Amino acid sequence: MVSSTIPFSGSLLDRAGNHRRDGAWLKAQLGAETSRFLLLHELKPLIALEGGARLAWFPQRYAAALADCPTLLLGLENGVAHFAIDVDAVPGIEGLADEQNKFIDVRSIAPQLSLPEAAILAQARSMTDWHRRHRFCAQCGAPSNAEDAGYSRRCSNDACKAQHFPRTDPVVIMLGVLPDAGGDRQADRILLGRQRQFLPGVYSALAGFMEPGESIEEAVRRELAEEAGLATGEVRYIASQPWPFPSSLMIGCVADATSDALTVDQHELEDARWFRRDEVTTMLRASTDMNAPLRLPPPLSLAHQITKRYLGMD
Ligand SMILES: [Zn+2]
């Protein structure tokens, strides 16, 4: 297995896609003593804090009482089934939390978890959120029910029976790069921008949702043109990241600028400008320093990770 360095990817669970439609297998896993269950309340997972933050897996003997709650298969690790349970409807469930076990939102806790555990949260949060917001058939409006261990929903209307699948929304995020005319990579300049709601001093890669009927390369060029008035040529893929707020897939790229001219769209951005490579290196190193005058977003973000790779610092 290729190990990942991108936050929210790198789960060690085998998603067991070929077992999901096997009702008898699924029932056996739900009832197996060894099975483990991750509780989510208002999309916040239960986290064990003693001795370092980690996922607080519930053993099957306790989870059996939650059998009526929406449950989905996360996958298998060494043959042991792992499930996520949405416990919102359980009266008083918040009482489970104490000094050592708390329901904590994914974005806050992810930096404290191992990469494989954060990746499990990305899957659990996106999927649980999808079920919560897709309880009715988009085709006829009748209630729908989860199927395939939670990986699809089926309309309850016999005249419709439409099947619905979880969605992933692709977002392109990119560094515009102005190659040095003399071919000196160290003299390249890098485009970063900031939105008004960013914390002071934070500049990031530009980003935007892909639109239907668009390739990744086209979306990258369009976003750079729309937000910064930048003309670009070649686009190179760097890395991708699941971003479970609620269900984006971030696609990180670098695009070569064909001119240094910028026209910043003031509706989208407060500022966008060129930075020298050494400035961006300093901003990357300062990404978790709240007092730094200029910094990139923290390591959890793909903006941070693609900049690090572009600079050859990973
Ligand atoms: Zn329907």
Coordinates of C-alpha atoms in Angstrom, one line a residue, residues 13 25-41 44-48 54-76 80-87 93 96 101 103 117 120-121 124 128 149:
L13 CA -9.6 0.3 6.2
W25 CA -22.6 -10.9 5.5
L26 CA -23.5 -7.4 6.7
K27 CA -25.9 -8.8 9.4
A28 CA -23.2 -11.1 10.7
Q29 CA -20.7 -8.2 10.8
L30 CA -23.2 -6.0 12.7
G31 CA -23.6 -8.7 15.2
A32 CA -20.0 -9.8 15.5
E33 CA -18.5 -9.3 19.0
T34 CA -15.3 -8.0 17.5
S35 CA -17.0 -5.3 15.3
R36 CA -16.3 -1.6 16.2
F37 CA -18.5 1.4 16.0
L38 CA -17.7 5.1 15.7
L39 CA -20.5 7.3 17.1
L40 CA -21.2 10.7 15.5
H41 CA -23.4 13.2 17.2
K44 CA -19.0 15.2 15.6
P45 CA -17.2 11.9 16.3
L46 CA -16.6 10.6 19.8
I47 CA -12.9 11.1 20.6
A48 CA -11.0 9.4 23.4
R54 CA -7.8 8.9 19.1
L55 CA -11.1 7.6 17.8
A56 CA -13.3 6.1 20.6
W57 CA -14.4 2.9 19.0
F58 CA -17.5 1.4 20.7
P59 CA -17.5 -2.4 21.1
Q60 CA -20.4 -4.3 19.6
R61 CA -21.9 -5.2 23.0
Y62 CA -22.5 -1.5 23.7
A63 CA -23.5 -0.5 20.1
A64 CA -26.2 -3.2 20.0
A65 CA -28.5 -0.8 21.9
L66 CA -28.1 1.7 19.0
A67 CA -29.4 -0.8 16.3
D68 CA -32.1 1.6 15.2
C69 CA -29.7 4.4 14.3
P70 CA -28.4 5.0 10.8
T71 CA -25.3 2.8 10.4
L72 CA -22.8 2.5 7.6
L73 CA -19.9 0.3 6.9
L74 CA -16.5 2.1 7.0
G75 CA -14.5 -1.0 6.1
L76 CA -12.4 -3.9 7.5
V80 CA -12.7 -6.6 11.8
A81 CA -15.6 -4.6 10.6
H82 CA -15.7 -0.9 11.5
F83 CA -19.0 1.1 11.3
A84 CA -20.1 4.7 11.8
I85 CA -23.4 5.3 13.6
D86 CA -25.4 8.6 13.5
V87 CA -26.6 8.9 17.1
I93 CA -26.6 10.6 24.0
L96 CA -21.8 9.7 27.1
N101 CA -14.4 11.1 25.8
F103 CA -17.8 14.6 20.7
E117 CA -7.7 8.0 11.7
I120 CA -11.6 7.5 8.6
L121 CA -13.3 10.6 9.9
A124 CA -17.6 8.9 8.2
T128 CA -23.2 10.6 7.5
A149 CA -24.3 -0.9 3.9

